[in-house]
């Protein structure tokens, strides 16, 4: 196959995935048809089926792609060197970044869709957890271990401390975004206040002053 043909195949595949994402997020799995995806991608239904053998296969690919993309945005630098700047400053930065990405309307739609289909596609729930909370906790655990080592935190079990931090930060905002349709994504000022308060609460338990 020529390079031009390969490039056309890749472009069509990406067009199909983009169109499918929009349709699935709007209509859900059951109400989406391959005709709608083909129309959105401006390709024939035959072309859609040449890339994805079934609606189920396309749905799985869309969700895996979205969860992987969000995970890469947040956690691609999980092994970056950690310095000795104040732990409060660093944790506020991490919390703010996580809230900004995870609470985007697109990812909240994805979360609702996956939860709605988790019995039909249990692997999607696992993928969402693996690429979301699990990686967040792993990242926070590394931070907790580092700051405990340099004397700014006291976390005998960094993973347990990281788990508490993750849910202090994400619990209420995620529940609101998932369950209150008109809540909308929080603005920058709200995210900043929530991140600071979450870090304050965490440091009350795991900061040096807690001893």
PDB file of C-alpha atoms in Angstrom:
ATOM      1  CA  UNK A   1       0.000   0.000   0.000  1.00  0.00           C
ATOM      2  CA  UNK A   2       1.356   3.441  -0.939  1.00  0.00           C
ATOM      3  CA  UNK A   3       2.088   6.115   1.646  1.00  0.00           C
ATOM      4  CA  UNK A   4      -0.764   8.174   0.229  1.00  0.00           C
ATOM      5  CA  UNK A   5      -3.218   5.326   0.694  1.00  0.00           C
ATOM      6  CA  UNK A   6      -2.039   4.716   4.244  1.00  0.00           C
ATOM      7  CA  UNK A   7      -2.417   8.425   5.019  1.00  0.00           C
ATOM      8  CA  UNK A   8      -5.984   8.412   3.640  1.00  0.00           C
ATOM      9  CA  UNK A   9      -6.871   5.397   5.770  1.00  0.00           C
ATOM     10  CA  UNK A  10      -5.498   7.096   8.868  1.00  0.00           C
ATOM     11  CA  UNK A  11      -7.408  10.304   8.095  1.00  0.00           C
ATOM     12  CA  UNK A  12     -10.646   8.401   7.588  1.00  0.00           C
ATOM     13  CA  UNK A  13     -10.136   6.457  10.803  1.00  0.00           C
ATOM     14  CA  UNK A  14      -9.589   9.653  12.766  1.00  0.00           C
ATOM     15  CA  UNK A  15     -12.634  11.303  11.159  1.00  0.00           C
ATOM     16  CA  UNK A  16     -14.736   8.296  12.111  1.00  0.00           C
ATOM     17  CA  UNK A  17     -13.478   8.309  15.710  1.00  0.00           C
ATOM     18  CA  UNK A  18     -14.123  12.054  16.061  1.00  0.00           C
ATOM     19  CA  UNK A  19     -17.623  11.738  14.636  1.00  0.00           C
ATOM     20  CA  UNK A  20     -18.370   8.668  16.750  1.00  0.00           C
ATOM     21  CA  UNK A  21     -17.225  10.437  19.900  1.00  0.00           C
ATOM     22  CA  UNK A  22     -19.617  13.312  19.260  1.00  0.00           C
ATOM     23  CA  UNK A  23     -22.563  11.025  18.487  1.00  0.00           C
ATOM     24  CA  UNK A  24     -21.962   8.604  21.369  1.00  0.00           C
ATOM     25  CA  UNK A  25     -21.585  11.429  23.894  1.00  0.00           C
ATOM     26  CA  UNK A  26     -24.739  13.086  22.608  1.00  0.00           C
ATOM     27  CA  UNK A  27     -26.993  10.052  22.171  1.00  0.00           C
ATOM     28  CA  UNK A  28     -25.431   7.222  24.178  1.00  0.00           C
ATOM     29  CA  UNK A  29     -24.557   3.769  22.934  1.00  0.00           C
ATOM     30  CA  UNK A  30     -28.030   2.361  22.299  1.00  0.00           C
ATOM     31  CA  UNK A  31     -29.379   5.357  20.370  1.00  0.00           C
ATOM     32  CA  UNK A  32     -26.315   5.779  18.167  1.00  0.00           C
ATOM     33  CA  UNK A  33     -26.344   4.256  14.688  1.00  0.00           C
ATOM     34  CA  UNK A  34     -23.510   3.635  12.292  1.00  0.00           C
ATOM     35  CA  UNK A  35     -25.402   5.737   9.732  1.00  0.00           C
ATOM     36  CA  UNK A  36     -25.157   8.726  12.078  1.00  0.00           C
ATOM     37  CA  UNK A  37     -21.437   8.147  12.542  1.00  0.00           C
ATOM     38  CA  UNK A  38     -20.882   7.851   8.801  1.00  0.00           C
ATOM     39  CA  UNK A  39     -22.811  11.060   8.197  1.00  0.00           C
ATOM     40  CA  UNK A  40     -20.851  12.917  10.858  1.00  0.00           C
ATOM     41  CA  UNK A  41     -17.546  11.692   9.420  1.00  0.00           C
ATOM     42  CA  UNK A  42     -18.630  12.419   5.817  1.00  0.00           C
ATOM     43  CA  UNK A  43     -17.798   8.866   4.752  1.00  0.00           C
ATOM     44  CA  UNK A  44     -19.884   5.900   3.674  1.00  0.00           C
ATOM     45  CA  UNK A  45     -21.220   3.390   6.180  1.00  0.00           C
ATOM     46  CA  UNK A  46     -19.159   0.785   4.334  1.00  0.00           C
ATOM     47  CA  UNK A  47     -16.042   2.808   5.142  1.00  0.00           C
ATOM     48  CA  UNK A  48     -17.003   2.892   8.822  1.00  0.00           C
ATOM     49  CA  UNK A  49     -17.407  -0.891   8.842  1.00  0.00           C
ATOM     50  CA  UNK A  50     -14.105  -1.351   7.023  1.00  0.00           C
ATOM     51  CA  UNK A  51     -12.366   0.266  10.014  1.00  0.00           C
ATOM     52  CA  UNK A  52     -14.620  -0.997  12.812  1.00  0.00           C
ATOM     53  CA  UNK A  53     -16.431  -4.310  12.448  1.00  0.00           C
ATOM     54  CA  UNK A  54     -19.325  -3.374  14.742  1.00  0.00           C
ATOM     55  CA  UNK A  55     -20.847  -0.543  16.745  1.00  0.00           C
ATOM     56  CA  UNK A  56     -19.547  -2.266  19.883  1.00  0.00           C
ATOM     57  CA  UNK A  57     -15.981  -2.254  18.545  1.00  0.00           C
ATOM     58  CA  UNK A  58     -16.258   1.420  17.606  1.00  0.00           C
ATOM     59  CA  UNK A  59     -17.687   2.309  21.011  1.00  0.00           C
ATOM     60  CA  UNK A  60     -14.849   0.532  22.795  1.00  0.00           C
ATOM     61  CA  UNK A  61     -12.261   2.304  20.650  1.00  0.00           C
ATOM     62  CA  UNK A  62     -13.810   5.719  21.282  1.00  0.00           C
ATOM     63  CA  UNK A  63     -13.935   5.284  25.061  1.00  0.00           C
ATOM     64  CA  UNK A  64     -10.431   3.808  25.277  1.00  0.00           C
ATOM     65  CA  UNK A  65      -9.091   6.671  23.171  1.00  0.00           C
ATOM     66  CA  UNK A  66     -10.791   9.303  25.332  1.00  0.00           C
ATOM     67  CA  UNK A  67      -9.654   7.804  28.641  1.00  0.00           C
ATOM     68  CA  UNK A  68      -6.117   7.374  27.322  1.00  0.00           C
ATOM     69  CA  UNK A  69      -5.988  10.945  26.062  1.00  0.00           C
ATOM     70  CA  UNK A  70      -7.130  12.402  29.383  1.00  0.00           C
ATOM     71  CA  UNK A  71      -4.670  10.204  31.252  1.00  0.00           C
ATOM     72  CA  UNK A  72      -1.809  11.340  29.036  1.00  0.00           C
ATOM     73  CA  UNK A  73      -2.706  14.985  29.595  1.00  0.00           C
ATOM     74  CA  UNK A  74      -2.542  14.616  33.376  1.00  0.00           C
ATOM     75  CA  UNK A  75      -0.043  11.845  34.005  1.00  0.00           C
ATOM     76  CA  UNK A  76       2.479  11.799  31.156  1.00  0.00           C
ATOM     77  CA  UNK A  77       5.049  13.402  33.483  1.00  0.00           C
ATOM     78  CA  UNK A  78       4.499  11.064  36.424  1.00  0.00           C
ATOM     79  CA  UNK A  79       8.238  10.450  36.637  1.00  0.00           C
ATOM     80  CA  UNK A  80       9.313  14.094  36.521  1.00  0.00           C
ATOM     81  CA  UNK A  81      11.938  15.088  39.107  1.00  0.00           C
ATOM     82  CA  UNK A  82      10.446  16.473  42.322  1.00  0.00           C
ATOM     83  CA  UNK A  83      12.070  19.478  43.972  1.00  0.00           C
ATOM     84  CA  UNK A  84      11.976  20.953  47.469  1.00  0.00           C
ATOM     85  CA  UNK A  85       9.535  23.793  46.952  1.00  0.00           C
ATOM     86  CA  UNK A  86       6.857  24.119  49.673  1.00  0.00           C
ATOM     87  CA  UNK A  87       4.527  21.146  49.692  1.00  0.00           C
ATOM     88  CA  UNK A  88       1.433  23.351  50.003  1.00  0.00           C
ATOM     89  CA  UNK A  89       2.317  25.185  46.806  1.00  0.00           C
ATOM     90  CA  UNK A  90       3.009  21.959  44.919  1.00  0.00           C
ATOM     91  CA  UNK A  91      -0.178  20.207  46.062  1.00  0.00           C
ATOM     92  CA  UNK A  92      -2.349  23.190  45.151  1.00  0.00           C
ATOM     93  CA  UNK A  93      -0.839  23.128  41.671  1.00  0.00           C
ATOM     94  CA  UNK A  94      -1.557  19.393  41.302  1.00  0.00           C
ATOM     95  CA  UNK A  95      -5.110  19.699  42.625  1.00  0.00           C
ATOM     96  CA  UNK A  96      -5.890  22.649  40.367  1.00  0.00           C
ATOM     97  CA  UNK A  97      -4.594  20.862  37.296  1.00  0.00           C
ATOM     98  CA  UNK A  98      -6.564  17.709  38.067  1.00  0.00           C
ATOM     99  CA  UNK A  99      -9.807  19.583  38.699  1.00  0.00           C
ATOM    100  CA  UNK A 100      -9.429  21.609  35.510  1.00  0.00           C
ATOM    101  CA  UNK A 101      -8.945  18.540  33.306  1.00  0.00           C
ATOM    102  CA  UNK A 102     -11.239  15.993  34.947  1.00  0.00           C
ATOM    103  CA  UNK A 103     -14.218  18.338  35.355  1.00  0.00           C
ATOM    104  CA  UNK A 104     -14.307  19.323  31.688  1.00  0.00           C
ATOM    105  CA  UNK A 105     -17.789  18.746  30.217  1.00  0.00           C
ATOM    106  CA  UNK A 106     -16.373  16.264  27.691  1.00  0.00           C
ATOM    107  CA  UNK A 107     -14.909  14.002  30.382  1.00  0.00           C
ATOM    108  CA  UNK A 108     -18.002  14.263  32.553  1.00  0.00           C
ATOM    109  CA  UNK A 109     -20.080  13.141  29.559  1.00  0.00           C
ATOM    110  CA  UNK A 110     -17.670  10.252  29.078  1.00  0.00           C
ATOM    111  CA  UNK A 111     -17.970   9.268  32.728  1.00  0.00           C
ATOM    112  CA  UNK A 112     -21.773   9.275  32.582  1.00  0.00           C
ATOM    113  CA  UNK A 113     -21.749   7.239  29.402  1.00  0.00           C
ATOM    114  CA  UNK A 114     -19.350   4.630  30.771  1.00  0.00           C
ATOM    115  CA  UNK A 115     -21.310   4.270  34.005  1.00  0.00           C
ATOM    116  CA  UNK A 116     -24.481   3.805  31.982  1.00  0.00           C
ATOM    117  CA  UNK A 117     -22.890   1.008  29.941  1.00  0.00           C
ATOM    118  CA  UNK A 118     -20.637  -0.617  32.535  1.00  0.00           C
ATOM    119  CA  UNK A 119     -22.753  -3.767  32.787  1.00  0.00           C
ATOM    120  CA  UNK A 120     -22.621  -4.226  29.019  1.00  0.00           C
ATOM    121  CA  UNK A 121     -18.928  -3.269  28.762  1.00  0.00           C
ATOM    122  CA  UNK A 122     -17.269  -3.894  32.158  1.00  0.00           C
ATOM    123  CA  UNK A 123     -13.819  -3.352  30.652  1.00  0.00           C
ATOM    124  CA  UNK A 124     -14.689   0.306  30.116  1.00  0.00           C
ATOM    125  CA  UNK A 125     -15.274   0.890  33.809  1.00  0.00           C
ATOM    126  CA  UNK A 126     -11.937  -0.741  34.520  1.00  0.00           C
ATOM    127  CA  UNK A 127     -10.221   1.423  31.890  1.00  0.00           C
ATOM    128  CA  UNK A 128     -11.773   4.592  33.302  1.00  0.00           C
ATOM    129  CA  UNK A 129     -10.592   3.691  36.808  1.00  0.00           C
ATOM    130  CA  UNK A 130      -7.133   2.582  35.681  1.00  0.00           C
ATOM    131  CA  UNK A 131      -6.546   5.763  33.637  1.00  0.00           C
ATOM    132  CA  UNK A 132      -8.207   8.067  36.132  1.00  0.00           C
ATOM    133  CA  UNK A 133      -8.293   7.619  39.926  1.00  0.00           C
ATOM    134  CA  UNK A 134      -5.668   4.868  40.014  1.00  0.00           C
ATOM    135  CA  UNK A 135      -3.086   6.916  38.114  1.00  0.00           C
ATOM    136  CA  UNK A 136      -3.945  10.026  40.123  1.00  0.00           C
ATOM    137  CA  UNK A 137      -3.409   8.163  43.391  1.00  0.00           C
ATOM    138  CA  UNK A 138      -0.141   6.703  42.118  1.00  0.00           C
ATOM    139  CA  UNK A 139       1.055  10.191  41.212  1.00  0.00           C
ATOM    140  CA  UNK A 140       0.012  11.660  44.551  1.00  0.00           C
ATOM    141  CA  UNK A 141       1.629   8.735  46.414  1.00  0.00           C
ATOM    142  CA  UNK A 142       4.940   9.492  44.749  1.00  0.00           C
ATOM    143  CA  UNK A 143       4.593  13.130  45.822  1.00  0.00           C
ATOM    144  CA  UNK A 144       3.692  12.120  49.392  1.00  0.00           C
ATOM    145  CA  UNK A 145       6.706   9.807  49.625  1.00  0.00           C
ATOM    146  CA  UNK A 146       9.015  12.520  48.317  1.00  0.00           C
ATOM    147  CA  UNK A 147       7.809  15.212  50.688  1.00  0.00           C
ATOM    148  CA  UNK A 148       7.883  12.812  53.618  1.00  0.00           C
ATOM    149  CA  UNK A 149      11.496  11.985  52.763  1.00  0.00           C
ATOM    150  CA  UNK A 150      12.522  15.661  52.704  1.00  0.00           C
ATOM    151  CA  UNK A 151      10.639  16.436  55.927  1.00  0.00           C
ATOM    152  CA  UNK A 152       7.596  18.400  54.735  1.00  0.00           C
ATOM    153  CA  UNK A 153       4.971  15.666  55.206  1.00  0.00           C
ATOM    154  CA  UNK A 154       4.439  12.695  57.488  1.00  0.00           C
ATOM    155  CA  UNK A 155       2.850   9.873  55.495  1.00  0.00           C
ATOM    156  CA  UNK A 156       3.889   6.429  56.787  1.00  0.00           C
ATOM    157  CA  UNK A 157       1.669   4.967  54.036  1.00  0.00           C
ATOM    158  CA  UNK A 158       1.980   7.293  51.020  1.00  0.00           C
ATOM    159  CA  UNK A 159      -0.637   5.407  49.009  1.00  0.00           C
ATOM    160  CA  UNK A 160      -3.238   5.686  51.765  1.00  0.00           C
ATOM    161  CA  UNK A 161      -2.493   9.399  52.184  1.00  0.00           C
ATOM    162  CA  UNK A 162      -2.669   9.881  48.420  1.00  0.00           C
ATOM    163  CA  UNK A 163      -6.040   8.138  48.300  1.00  0.00           C
ATOM    164  CA  UNK A 164      -7.441  10.501  50.919  1.00  0.00           C
ATOM    165  CA  UNK A 165      -6.046  13.501  49.046  1.00  0.00           C
ATOM    166  CA  UNK A 166      -7.501  12.377  45.734  1.00  0.00           C
ATOM    167  CA  UNK A 167     -11.026  12.031  47.117  1.00  0.00           C
ATOM    168  CA  UNK A 168     -10.862  15.208  49.195  1.00  0.00           C
ATOM    169  CA  UNK A 169     -10.049  17.042  45.977  1.00  0.00           C
ATOM    170  CA  UNK A 170     -12.347  15.189  43.576  1.00  0.00           C
ATOM    171  CA  UNK A 171     -15.279  13.869  45.650  1.00  0.00           C
ATOM    172  CA  UNK A 172     -17.741  16.753  45.828  1.00  0.00           C
ATOM    173  CA  UNK A 173     -16.902  18.413  42.466  1.00  0.00           C
ATOM    174  CA  UNK A 174     -17.251  15.134  40.588  1.00  0.00           C
ATOM    175  CA  UNK A 175     -20.540  14.280  42.287  1.00  0.00           C
ATOM    176  CA  UNK A 176     -21.970  17.702  41.473  1.00  0.00           C
ATOM    177  CA  UNK A 177     -20.839  17.549  37.866  1.00  0.00           C
ATOM    178  CA  UNK A 178     -22.210  14.022  37.453  1.00  0.00           C
ATOM    179  CA  UNK A 179     -25.538  14.379  39.233  1.00  0.00           C
ATOM    180  CA  UNK A 180     -26.630  18.007  38.853  1.00  0.00           C
ATOM    181  CA  UNK A 181     -27.141  18.581  35.150  1.00  0.00           C
ATOM    182  CA  UNK A 182     -27.366  22.377  35.403  1.00  0.00           C
ATOM    183  CA  UNK A 183     -24.328  22.735  37.663  1.00  0.00           C
ATOM    184  CA  UNK A 184     -21.964  23.307  34.731  1.00  0.00           C
ATOM    185  CA  UNK A 185     -18.176  23.231  35.013  1.00  0.00           C
ATOM    186  CA  UNK A 186     -16.846  25.279  37.954  1.00  0.00           C
ATOM    187  CA  UNK A 187     -15.069  28.515  37.148  1.00  0.00           C
ATOM    188  CA  UNK A 188     -11.408  29.239  37.824  1.00  0.00           C
ATOM    189  CA  UNK A 189     -12.098  31.063  41.075  1.00  0.00           C
ATOM    190  CA  UNK A 190     -14.121  28.136  42.474  1.00  0.00           C
ATOM    191  CA  UNK A 191     -11.449  25.637  41.450  1.00  0.00           C
ATOM    192  CA  UNK A 192      -8.748  27.752  43.090  1.00  0.00           C
ATOM    193  CA  UNK A 193     -10.695  27.995  46.366  1.00  0.00           C
ATOM    194  CA  UNK A 194     -11.518  24.300  46.415  1.00  0.00           C
ATOM    195  CA  UNK A 195      -7.929  23.278  45.645  1.00  0.00           C
ATOM    196  CA  UNK A 196      -6.594  25.483  48.458  1.00  0.00           C
ATOM    197  CA  UNK A 197      -9.145  24.221  50.982  1.00  0.00           C
ATOM    198  CA  UNK A 198      -8.514  20.585  50.001  1.00  0.00           C
ATOM    199  CA  UNK A 199      -4.793  21.046  50.553  1.00  0.00           C
ATOM    200  CA  UNK A 200      -5.407  22.803  53.880  1.00  0.00           C
ATOM    201  CA  UNK A 201      -7.514  19.863  55.096  1.00  0.00           C
ATOM    202  CA  UNK A 202      -4.953  17.335  53.875  1.00  0.00           C
ATOM    203  CA  UNK A 203      -2.098  19.151  55.604  1.00  0.00           C
ATOM    204  CA  UNK A 204      -4.068  19.200  58.868  1.00  0.00           C
ATOM    205  CA  UNK A 205      -3.807  15.405  58.829  1.00  0.00           C
ATOM    206  CA  UNK A 206      -0.468  14.796  57.138  1.00  0.00           C
ATOM    207  CA  UNK A 207       1.522  18.004  57.526  1.00  0.00           C
ATOM    208  CA  UNK A 208       4.227  18.286  60.148  1.00  0.00           C
ATOM    209  CA  UNK A 209       1.984  20.377  62.398  1.00  0.00           C
ATOM    210  CA  UNK A 210      -0.349  17.371  62.697  1.00  0.00           C
ATOM    211  CA  UNK A 211       2.148  15.469  64.857  1.00  0.00           C
TER     212      UNK A 211
END
